[in-house]
PDB file of N, CA and C in Angstrom:
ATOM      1  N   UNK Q   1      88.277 117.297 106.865  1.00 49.00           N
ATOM      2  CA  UNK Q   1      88.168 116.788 108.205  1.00 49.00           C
ATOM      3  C   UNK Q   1      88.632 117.830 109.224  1.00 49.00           C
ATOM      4  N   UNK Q   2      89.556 118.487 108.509  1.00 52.00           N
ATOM      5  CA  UNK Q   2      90.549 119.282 109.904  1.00 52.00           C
ATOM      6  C   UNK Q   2      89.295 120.664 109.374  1.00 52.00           C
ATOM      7  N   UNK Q   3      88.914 121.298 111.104  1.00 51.00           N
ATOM      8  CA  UNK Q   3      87.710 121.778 111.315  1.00 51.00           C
ATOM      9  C   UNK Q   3      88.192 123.667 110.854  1.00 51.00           C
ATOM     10  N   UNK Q   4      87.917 124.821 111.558  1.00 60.00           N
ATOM     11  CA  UNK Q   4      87.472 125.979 110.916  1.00 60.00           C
ATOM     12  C   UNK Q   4      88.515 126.796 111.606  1.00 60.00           C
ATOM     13  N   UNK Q   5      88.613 126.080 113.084  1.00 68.00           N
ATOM     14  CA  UNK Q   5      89.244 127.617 114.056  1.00 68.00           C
ATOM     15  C   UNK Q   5      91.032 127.013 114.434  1.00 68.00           C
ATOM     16  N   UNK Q   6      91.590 127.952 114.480  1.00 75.00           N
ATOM     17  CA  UNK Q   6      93.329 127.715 114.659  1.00 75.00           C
ATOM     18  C   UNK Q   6      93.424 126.393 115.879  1.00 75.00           C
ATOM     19  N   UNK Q   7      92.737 125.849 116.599  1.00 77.00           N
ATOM     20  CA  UNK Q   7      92.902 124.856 117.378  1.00 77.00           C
ATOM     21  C   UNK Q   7      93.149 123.822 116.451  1.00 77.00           C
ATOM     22  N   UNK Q   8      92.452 123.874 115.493  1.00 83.00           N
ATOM     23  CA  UNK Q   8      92.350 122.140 114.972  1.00 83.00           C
ATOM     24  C   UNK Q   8      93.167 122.470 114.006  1.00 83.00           C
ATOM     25  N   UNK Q   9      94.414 123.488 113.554  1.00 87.00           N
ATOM     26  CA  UNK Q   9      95.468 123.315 112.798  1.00 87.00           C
ATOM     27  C   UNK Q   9      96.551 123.261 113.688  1.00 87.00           C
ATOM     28  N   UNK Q  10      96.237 123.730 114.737  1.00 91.00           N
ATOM     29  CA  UNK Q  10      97.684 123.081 116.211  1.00 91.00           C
ATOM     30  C   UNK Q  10      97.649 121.399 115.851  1.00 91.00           C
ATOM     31  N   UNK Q  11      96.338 121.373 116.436  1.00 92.00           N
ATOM     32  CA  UNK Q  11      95.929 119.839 116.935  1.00 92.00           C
ATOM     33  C   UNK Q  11      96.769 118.789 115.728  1.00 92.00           C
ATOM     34  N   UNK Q  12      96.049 119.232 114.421  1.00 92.00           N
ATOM     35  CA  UNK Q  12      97.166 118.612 113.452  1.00 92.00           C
ATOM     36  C   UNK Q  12      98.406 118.586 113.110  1.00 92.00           C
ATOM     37  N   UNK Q  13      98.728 119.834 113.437  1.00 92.00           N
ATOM     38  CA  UNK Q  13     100.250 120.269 113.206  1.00 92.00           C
ATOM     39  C   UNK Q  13     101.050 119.342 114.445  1.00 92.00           C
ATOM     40  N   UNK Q  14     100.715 119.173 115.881  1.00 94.00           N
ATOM     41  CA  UNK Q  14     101.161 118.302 116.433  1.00 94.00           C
ATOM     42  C   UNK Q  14     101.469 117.078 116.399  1.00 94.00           C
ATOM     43  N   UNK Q  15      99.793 116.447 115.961  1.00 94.00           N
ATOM     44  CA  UNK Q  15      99.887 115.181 115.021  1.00 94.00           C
ATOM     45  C   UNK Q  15     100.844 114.704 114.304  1.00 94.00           C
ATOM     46  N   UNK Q  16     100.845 115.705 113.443  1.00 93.00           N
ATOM     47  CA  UNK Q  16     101.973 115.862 112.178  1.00 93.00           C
ATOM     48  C   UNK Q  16     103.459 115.060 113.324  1.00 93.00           C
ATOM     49  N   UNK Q  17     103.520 115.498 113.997  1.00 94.00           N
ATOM     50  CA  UNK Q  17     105.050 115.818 114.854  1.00 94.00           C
ATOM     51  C   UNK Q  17     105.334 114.296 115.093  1.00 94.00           C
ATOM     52  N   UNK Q  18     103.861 113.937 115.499  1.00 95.00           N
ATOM     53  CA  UNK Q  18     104.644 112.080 115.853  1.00 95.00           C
ATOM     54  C   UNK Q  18     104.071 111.616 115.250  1.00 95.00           C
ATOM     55  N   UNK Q  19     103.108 111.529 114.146  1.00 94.00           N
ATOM     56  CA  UNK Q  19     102.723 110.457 113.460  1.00 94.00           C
ATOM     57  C   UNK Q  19     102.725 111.145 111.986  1.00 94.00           C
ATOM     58  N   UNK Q  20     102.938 111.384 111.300  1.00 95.00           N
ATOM     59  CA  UNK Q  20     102.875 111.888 109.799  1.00 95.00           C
ATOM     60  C   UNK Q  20     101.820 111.508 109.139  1.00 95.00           C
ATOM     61  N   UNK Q  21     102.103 110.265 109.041  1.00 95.00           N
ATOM     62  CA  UNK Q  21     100.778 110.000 108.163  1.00 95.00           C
ATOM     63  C   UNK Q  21      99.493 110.013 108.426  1.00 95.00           C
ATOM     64  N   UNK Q  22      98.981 110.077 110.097  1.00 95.00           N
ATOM     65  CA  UNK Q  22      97.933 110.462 110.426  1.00 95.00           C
ATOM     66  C   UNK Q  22      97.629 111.638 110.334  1.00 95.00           C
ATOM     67  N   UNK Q  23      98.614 112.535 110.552  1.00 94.00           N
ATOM     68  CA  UNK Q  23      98.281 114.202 109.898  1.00 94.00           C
ATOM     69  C   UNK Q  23      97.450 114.579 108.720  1.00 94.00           C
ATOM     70  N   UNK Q  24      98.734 113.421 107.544  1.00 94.00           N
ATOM     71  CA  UNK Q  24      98.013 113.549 106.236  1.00 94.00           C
ATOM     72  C   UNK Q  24      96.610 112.743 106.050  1.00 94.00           C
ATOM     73  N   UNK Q  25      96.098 111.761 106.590  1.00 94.00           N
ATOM     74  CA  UNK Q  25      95.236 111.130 107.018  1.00 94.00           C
ATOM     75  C   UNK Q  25      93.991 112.134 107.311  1.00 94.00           C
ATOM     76  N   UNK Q  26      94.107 113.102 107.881  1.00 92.00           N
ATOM     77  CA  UNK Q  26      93.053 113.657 108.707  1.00 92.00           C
ATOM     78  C   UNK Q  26      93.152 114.977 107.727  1.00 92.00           C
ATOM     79  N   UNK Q  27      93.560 115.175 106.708  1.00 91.00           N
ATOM     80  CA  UNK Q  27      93.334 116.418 105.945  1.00 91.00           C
ATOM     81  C   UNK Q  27      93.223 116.032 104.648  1.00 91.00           C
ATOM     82  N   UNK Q  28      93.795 114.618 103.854  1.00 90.00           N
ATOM     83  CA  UNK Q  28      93.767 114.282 102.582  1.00 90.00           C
ATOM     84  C   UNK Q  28      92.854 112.899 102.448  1.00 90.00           C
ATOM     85  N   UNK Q  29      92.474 112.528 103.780  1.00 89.00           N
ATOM     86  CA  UNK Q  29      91.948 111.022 103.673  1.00 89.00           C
ATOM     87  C   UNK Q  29      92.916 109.851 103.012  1.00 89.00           C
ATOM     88  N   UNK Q  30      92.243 108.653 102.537  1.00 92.00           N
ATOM     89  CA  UNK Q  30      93.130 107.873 101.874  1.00 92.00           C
ATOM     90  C   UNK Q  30      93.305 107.793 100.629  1.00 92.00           C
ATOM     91  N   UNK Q  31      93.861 107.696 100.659  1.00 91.00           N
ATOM     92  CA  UNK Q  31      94.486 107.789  99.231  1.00 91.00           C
ATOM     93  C   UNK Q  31      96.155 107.773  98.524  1.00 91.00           C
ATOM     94  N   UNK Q  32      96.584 108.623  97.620  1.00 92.00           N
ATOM     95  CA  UNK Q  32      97.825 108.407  97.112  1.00 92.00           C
ATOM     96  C   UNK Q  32      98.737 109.177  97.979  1.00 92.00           C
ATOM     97  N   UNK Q  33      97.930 110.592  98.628  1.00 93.00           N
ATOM     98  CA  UNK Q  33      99.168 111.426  99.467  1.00 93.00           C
ATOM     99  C   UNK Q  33      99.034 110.258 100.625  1.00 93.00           C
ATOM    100  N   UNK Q  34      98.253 109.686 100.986  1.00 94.00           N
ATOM    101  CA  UNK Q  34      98.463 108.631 102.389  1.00 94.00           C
ATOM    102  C   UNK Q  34      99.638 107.700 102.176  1.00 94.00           C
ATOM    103  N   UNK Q  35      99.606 107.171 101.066  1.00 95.00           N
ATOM    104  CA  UNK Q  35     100.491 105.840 100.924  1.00 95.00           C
ATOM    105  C   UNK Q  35     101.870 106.666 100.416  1.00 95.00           C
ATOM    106  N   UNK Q  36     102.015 107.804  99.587  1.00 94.00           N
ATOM    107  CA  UNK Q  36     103.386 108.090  99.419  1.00 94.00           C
ATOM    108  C   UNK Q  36     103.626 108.879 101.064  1.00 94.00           C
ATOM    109  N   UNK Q  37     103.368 109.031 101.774  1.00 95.00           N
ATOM    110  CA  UNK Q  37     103.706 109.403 103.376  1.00 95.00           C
ATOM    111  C   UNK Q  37     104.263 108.270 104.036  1.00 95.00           C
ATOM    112  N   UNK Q  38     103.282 107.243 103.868  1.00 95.00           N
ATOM    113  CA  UNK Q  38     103.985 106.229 104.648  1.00 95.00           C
ATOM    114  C   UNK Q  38     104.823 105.774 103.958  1.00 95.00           C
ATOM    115  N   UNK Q  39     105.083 105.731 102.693  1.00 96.00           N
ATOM    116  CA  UNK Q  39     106.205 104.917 102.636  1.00 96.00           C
ATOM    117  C   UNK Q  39     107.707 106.125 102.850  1.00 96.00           C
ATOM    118  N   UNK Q  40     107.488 107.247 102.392  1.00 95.00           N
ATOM    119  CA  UNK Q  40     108.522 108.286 102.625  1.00 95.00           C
ATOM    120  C   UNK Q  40     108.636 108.363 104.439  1.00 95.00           C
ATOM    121  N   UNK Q  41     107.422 107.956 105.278  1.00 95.00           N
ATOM    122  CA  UNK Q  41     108.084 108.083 106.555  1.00 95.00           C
ATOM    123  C   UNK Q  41     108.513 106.844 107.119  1.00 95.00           C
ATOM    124  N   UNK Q  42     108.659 105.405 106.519  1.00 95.00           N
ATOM    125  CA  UNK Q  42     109.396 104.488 106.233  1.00 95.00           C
ATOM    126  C   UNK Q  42     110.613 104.414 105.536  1.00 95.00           C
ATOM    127  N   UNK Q  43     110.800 104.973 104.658  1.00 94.00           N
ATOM    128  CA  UNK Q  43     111.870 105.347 104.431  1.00 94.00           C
ATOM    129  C   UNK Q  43     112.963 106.435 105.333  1.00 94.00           C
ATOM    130  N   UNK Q  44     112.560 107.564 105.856  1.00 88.00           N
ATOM    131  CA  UNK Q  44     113.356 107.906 106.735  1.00 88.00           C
ATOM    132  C   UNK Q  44     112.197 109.123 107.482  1.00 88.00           C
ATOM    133  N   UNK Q  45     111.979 108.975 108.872  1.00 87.00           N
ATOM    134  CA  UNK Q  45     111.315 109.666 109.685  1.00 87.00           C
ATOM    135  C   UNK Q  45     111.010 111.192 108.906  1.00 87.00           C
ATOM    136  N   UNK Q  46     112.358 111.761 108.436  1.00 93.00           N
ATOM    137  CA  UNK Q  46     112.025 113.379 108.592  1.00 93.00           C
ATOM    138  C   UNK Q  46     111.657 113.599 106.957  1.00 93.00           C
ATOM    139  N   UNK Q  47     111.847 112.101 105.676  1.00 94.00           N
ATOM    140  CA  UNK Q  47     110.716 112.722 104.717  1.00 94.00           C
ATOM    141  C   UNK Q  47     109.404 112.640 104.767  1.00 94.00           C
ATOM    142  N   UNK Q  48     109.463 111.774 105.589  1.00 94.00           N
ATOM    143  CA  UNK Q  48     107.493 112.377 105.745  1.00 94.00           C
ATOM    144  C   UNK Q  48     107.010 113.120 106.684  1.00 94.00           C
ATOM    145  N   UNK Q  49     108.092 113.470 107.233  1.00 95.00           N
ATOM    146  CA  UNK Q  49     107.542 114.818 107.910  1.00 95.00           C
ATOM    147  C   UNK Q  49     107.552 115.870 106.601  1.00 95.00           C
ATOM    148  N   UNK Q  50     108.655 116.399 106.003  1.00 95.00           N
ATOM    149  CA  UNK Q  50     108.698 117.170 105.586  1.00 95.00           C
ATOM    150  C   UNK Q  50     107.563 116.837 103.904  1.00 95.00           C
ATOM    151  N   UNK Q  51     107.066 116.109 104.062  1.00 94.00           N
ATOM    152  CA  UNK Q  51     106.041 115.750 102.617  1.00 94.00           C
ATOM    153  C   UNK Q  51     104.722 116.072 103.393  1.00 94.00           C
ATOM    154  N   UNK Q  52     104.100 115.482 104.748  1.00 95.00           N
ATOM    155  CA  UNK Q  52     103.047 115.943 105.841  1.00 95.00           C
ATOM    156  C   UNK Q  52     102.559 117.585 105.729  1.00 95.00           C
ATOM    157  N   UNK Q  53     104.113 118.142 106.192  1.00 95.00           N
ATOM    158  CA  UNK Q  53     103.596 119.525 106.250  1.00 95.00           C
ATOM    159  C   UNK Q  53     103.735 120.063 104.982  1.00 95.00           C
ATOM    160  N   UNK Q  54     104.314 120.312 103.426  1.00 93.00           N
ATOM    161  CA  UNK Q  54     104.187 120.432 102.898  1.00 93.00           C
ATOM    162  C   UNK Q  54     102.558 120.625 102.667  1.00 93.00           C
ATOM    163  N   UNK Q  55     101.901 119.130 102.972  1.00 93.00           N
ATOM    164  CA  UNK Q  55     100.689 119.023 102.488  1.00 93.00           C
ATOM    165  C   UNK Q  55      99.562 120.159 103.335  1.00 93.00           C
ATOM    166  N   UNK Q  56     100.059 120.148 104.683  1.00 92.00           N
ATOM    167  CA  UNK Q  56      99.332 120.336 105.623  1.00 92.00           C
ATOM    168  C   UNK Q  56      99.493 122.341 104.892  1.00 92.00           C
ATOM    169  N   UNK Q  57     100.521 122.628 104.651  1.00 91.00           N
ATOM    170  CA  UNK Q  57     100.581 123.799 104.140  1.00 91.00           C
ATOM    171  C   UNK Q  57      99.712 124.269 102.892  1.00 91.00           C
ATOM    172  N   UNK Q  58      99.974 123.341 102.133  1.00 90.00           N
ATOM    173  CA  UNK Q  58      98.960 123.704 100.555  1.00 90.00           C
ATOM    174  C   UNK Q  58      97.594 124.000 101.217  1.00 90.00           C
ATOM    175  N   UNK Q  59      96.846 122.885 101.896  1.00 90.00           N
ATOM    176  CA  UNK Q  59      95.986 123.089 102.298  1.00 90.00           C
ATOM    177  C   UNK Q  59      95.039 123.864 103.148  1.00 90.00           C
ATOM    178  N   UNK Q  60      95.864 124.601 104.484  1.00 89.00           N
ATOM    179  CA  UNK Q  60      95.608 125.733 105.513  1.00 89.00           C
ATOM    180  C   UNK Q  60      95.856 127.205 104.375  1.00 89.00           C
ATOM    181  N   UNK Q  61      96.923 126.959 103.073  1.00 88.00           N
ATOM    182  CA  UNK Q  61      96.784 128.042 102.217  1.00 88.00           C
ATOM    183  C   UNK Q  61      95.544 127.993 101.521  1.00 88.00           C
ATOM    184  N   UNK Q  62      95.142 127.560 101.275  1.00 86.00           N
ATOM    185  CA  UNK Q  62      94.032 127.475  99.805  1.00 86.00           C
ATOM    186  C   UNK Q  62      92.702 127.188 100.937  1.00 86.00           C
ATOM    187  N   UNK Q  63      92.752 127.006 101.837  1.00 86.00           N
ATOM    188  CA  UNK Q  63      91.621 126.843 102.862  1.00 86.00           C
ATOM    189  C   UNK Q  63      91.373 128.269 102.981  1.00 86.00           C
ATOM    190  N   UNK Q  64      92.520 129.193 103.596  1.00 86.00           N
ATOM    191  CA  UNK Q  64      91.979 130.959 103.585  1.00 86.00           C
ATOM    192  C   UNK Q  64      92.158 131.200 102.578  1.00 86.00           C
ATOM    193  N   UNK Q  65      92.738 131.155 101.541  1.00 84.00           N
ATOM    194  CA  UNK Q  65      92.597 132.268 100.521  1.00 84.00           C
ATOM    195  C   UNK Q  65      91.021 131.559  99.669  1.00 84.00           C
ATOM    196  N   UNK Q  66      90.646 130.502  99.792  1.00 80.00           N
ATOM    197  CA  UNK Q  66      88.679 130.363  99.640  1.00 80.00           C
ATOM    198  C   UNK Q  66      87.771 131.028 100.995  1.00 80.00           C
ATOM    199  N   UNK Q  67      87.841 131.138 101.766  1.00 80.00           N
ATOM    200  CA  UNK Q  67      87.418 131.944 102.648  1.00 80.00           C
ATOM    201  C   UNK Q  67      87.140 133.570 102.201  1.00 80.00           C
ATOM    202  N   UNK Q  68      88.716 134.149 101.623  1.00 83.00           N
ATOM    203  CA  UNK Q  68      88.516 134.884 100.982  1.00 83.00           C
ATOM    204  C   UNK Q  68      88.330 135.509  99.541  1.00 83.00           C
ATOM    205  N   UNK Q  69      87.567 134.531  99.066  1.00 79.00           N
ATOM    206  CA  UNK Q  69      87.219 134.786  97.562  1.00 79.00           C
ATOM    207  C   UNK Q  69      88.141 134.300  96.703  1.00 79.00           C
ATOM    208  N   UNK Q  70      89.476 133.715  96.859  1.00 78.00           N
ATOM    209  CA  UNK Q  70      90.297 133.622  95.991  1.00 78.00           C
ATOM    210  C   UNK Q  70      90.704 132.208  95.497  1.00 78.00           C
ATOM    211  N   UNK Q  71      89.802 132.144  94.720  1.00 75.00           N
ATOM    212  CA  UNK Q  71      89.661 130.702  94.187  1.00 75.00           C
ATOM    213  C   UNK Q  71      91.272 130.197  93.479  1.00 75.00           C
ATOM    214  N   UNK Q  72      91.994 129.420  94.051  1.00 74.00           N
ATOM    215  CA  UNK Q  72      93.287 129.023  93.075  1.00 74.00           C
ATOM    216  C   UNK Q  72      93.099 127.939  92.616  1.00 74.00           C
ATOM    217  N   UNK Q  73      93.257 128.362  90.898  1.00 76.00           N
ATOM    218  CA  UNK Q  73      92.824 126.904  89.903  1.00 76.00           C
ATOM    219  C   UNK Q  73      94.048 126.159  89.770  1.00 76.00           C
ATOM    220  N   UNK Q  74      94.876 126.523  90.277  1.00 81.00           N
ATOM    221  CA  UNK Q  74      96.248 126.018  90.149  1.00 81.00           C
ATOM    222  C   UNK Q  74      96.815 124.724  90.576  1.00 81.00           C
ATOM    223  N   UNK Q  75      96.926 123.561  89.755  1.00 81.00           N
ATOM    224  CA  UNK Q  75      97.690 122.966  90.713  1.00 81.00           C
ATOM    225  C   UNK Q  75      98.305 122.486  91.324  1.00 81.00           C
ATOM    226  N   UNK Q  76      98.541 122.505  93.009  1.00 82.00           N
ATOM    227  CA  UNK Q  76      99.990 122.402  93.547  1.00 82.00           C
ATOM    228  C   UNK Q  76     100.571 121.283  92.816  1.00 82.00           C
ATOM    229  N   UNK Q  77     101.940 121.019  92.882  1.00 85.00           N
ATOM    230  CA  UNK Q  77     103.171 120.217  92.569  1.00 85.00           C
ATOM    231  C   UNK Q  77     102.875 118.815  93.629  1.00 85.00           C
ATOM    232  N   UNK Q  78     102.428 117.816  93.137  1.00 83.00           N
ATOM    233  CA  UNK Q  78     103.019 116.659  94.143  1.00 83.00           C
ATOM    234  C   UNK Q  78     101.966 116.240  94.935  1.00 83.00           C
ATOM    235  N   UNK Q  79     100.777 116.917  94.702  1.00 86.00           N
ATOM    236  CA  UNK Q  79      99.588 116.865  95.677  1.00 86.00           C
ATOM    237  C   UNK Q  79      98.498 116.168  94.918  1.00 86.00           C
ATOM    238  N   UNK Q  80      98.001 114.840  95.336  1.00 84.00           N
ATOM    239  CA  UNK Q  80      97.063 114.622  94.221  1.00 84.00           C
ATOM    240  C   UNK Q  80      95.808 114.161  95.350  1.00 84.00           C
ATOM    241  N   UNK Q  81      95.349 114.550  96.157  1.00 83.00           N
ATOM    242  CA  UNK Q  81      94.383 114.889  96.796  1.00 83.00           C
ATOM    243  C   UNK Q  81      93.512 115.972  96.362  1.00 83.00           C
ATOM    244  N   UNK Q  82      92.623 116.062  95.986  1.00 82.00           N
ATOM    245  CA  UNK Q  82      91.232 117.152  95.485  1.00 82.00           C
ATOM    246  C   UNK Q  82      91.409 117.742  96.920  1.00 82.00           C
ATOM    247  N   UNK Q  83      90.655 117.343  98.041  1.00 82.00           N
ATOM    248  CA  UNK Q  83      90.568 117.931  98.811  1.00 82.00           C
ATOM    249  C   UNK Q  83      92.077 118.954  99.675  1.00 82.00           C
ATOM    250  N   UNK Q  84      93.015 118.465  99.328  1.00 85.00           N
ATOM    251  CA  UNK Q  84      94.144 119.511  99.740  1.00 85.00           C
ATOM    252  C   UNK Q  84      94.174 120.302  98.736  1.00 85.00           C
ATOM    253  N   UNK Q  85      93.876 120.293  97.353  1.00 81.00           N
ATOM    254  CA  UNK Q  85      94.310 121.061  95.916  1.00 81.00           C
ATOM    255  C   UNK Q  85      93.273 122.273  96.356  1.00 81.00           C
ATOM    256  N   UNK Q  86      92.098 121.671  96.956  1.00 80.00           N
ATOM    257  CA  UNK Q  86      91.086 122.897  97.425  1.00 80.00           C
ATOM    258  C   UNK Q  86      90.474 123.433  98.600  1.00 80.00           C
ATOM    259  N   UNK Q  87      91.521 122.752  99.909  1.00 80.00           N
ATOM    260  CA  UNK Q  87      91.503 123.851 100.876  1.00 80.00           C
ATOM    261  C   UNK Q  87      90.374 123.104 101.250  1.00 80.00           C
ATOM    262  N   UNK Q  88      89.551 122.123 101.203  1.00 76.00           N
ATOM    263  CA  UNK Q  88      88.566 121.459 101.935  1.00 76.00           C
ATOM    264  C   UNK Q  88      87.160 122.021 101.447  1.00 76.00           C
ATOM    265  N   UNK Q  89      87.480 123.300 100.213  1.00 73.00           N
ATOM    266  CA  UNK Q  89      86.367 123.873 100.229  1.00 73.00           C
ATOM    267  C   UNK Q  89      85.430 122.978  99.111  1.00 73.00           C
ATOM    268  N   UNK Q  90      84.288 122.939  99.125  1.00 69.00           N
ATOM    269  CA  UNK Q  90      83.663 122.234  97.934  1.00 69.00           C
ATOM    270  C   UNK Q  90      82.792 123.277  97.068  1.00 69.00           C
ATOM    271  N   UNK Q  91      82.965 122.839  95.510  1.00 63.00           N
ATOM    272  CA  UNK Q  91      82.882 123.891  94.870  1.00 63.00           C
ATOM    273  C   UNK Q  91      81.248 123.419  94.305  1.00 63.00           C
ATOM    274  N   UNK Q  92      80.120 124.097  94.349  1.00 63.00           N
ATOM    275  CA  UNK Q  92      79.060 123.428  93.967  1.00 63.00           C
ATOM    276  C   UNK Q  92      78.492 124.794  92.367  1.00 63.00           C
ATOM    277  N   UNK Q  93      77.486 124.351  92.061  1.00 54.00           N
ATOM    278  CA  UNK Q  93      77.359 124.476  91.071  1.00 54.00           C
ATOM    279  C   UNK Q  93      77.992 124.796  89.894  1.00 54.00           C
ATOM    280  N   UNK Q  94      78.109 125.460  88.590  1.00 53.00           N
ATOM    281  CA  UNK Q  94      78.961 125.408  87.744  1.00 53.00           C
ATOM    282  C   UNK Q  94      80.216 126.049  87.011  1.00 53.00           C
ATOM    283  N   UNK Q  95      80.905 125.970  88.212  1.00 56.00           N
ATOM    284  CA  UNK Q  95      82.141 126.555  88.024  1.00 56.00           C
ATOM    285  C   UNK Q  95      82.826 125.947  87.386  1.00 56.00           C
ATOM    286  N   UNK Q  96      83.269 126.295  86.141  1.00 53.00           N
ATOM    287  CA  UNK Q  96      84.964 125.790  85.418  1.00 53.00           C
ATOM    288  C   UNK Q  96      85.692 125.536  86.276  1.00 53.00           C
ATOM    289  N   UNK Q  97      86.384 124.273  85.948  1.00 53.00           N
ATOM    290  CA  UNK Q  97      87.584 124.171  86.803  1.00 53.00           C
ATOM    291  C   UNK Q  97      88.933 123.672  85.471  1.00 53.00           C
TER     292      UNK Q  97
END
């Protein structure tokens, strides 16, 4: 969702600032990183901040380093979003994963 040029990683990163889980919302969709956000930013404001950008980080990483050829099969700790594990990039024909 979150788009190509450094505006729309402000735009989120701000997001991030007062709403957390809409951050993660707009880069992981719904799913399991959505619901462990909200409940960690129910539980206390600054762990889901600090679980948000975590995420928001895996993802702006592995977003450039596919840009630049560098496919990481690796994956992150704690993140069970496909689309953050791969940087938003989609992998089409038949690559091992």
């Amino acid at each position: 969702m979150a788009g190509s040029n450094p505006v729309s990683a402000i735009l989120i990163v701000i997001i991030t600032i007062f709403l957390p889980p809409v951050g993660v919302f707009m880069i992981a969709g719904c799913g399991a990183d959505l619901l462990i956000n909200i409940l960690l930013t129910c539980l206390g404001y600054f762990p889901g901040h600090i679980h948000a950008f975590y995420l928001e980080y895996i993802y702006f990483e592995r977003r450039d380093q596919g840009r630049l050829g560098q496919i990481n099969q690796a994956h992150a700790p704690g993140i069970f979003s496909q689309n953050v594990q791969t940087g938003g990039m989609t992998r089409y024909g038949t690559v091992a994963t």
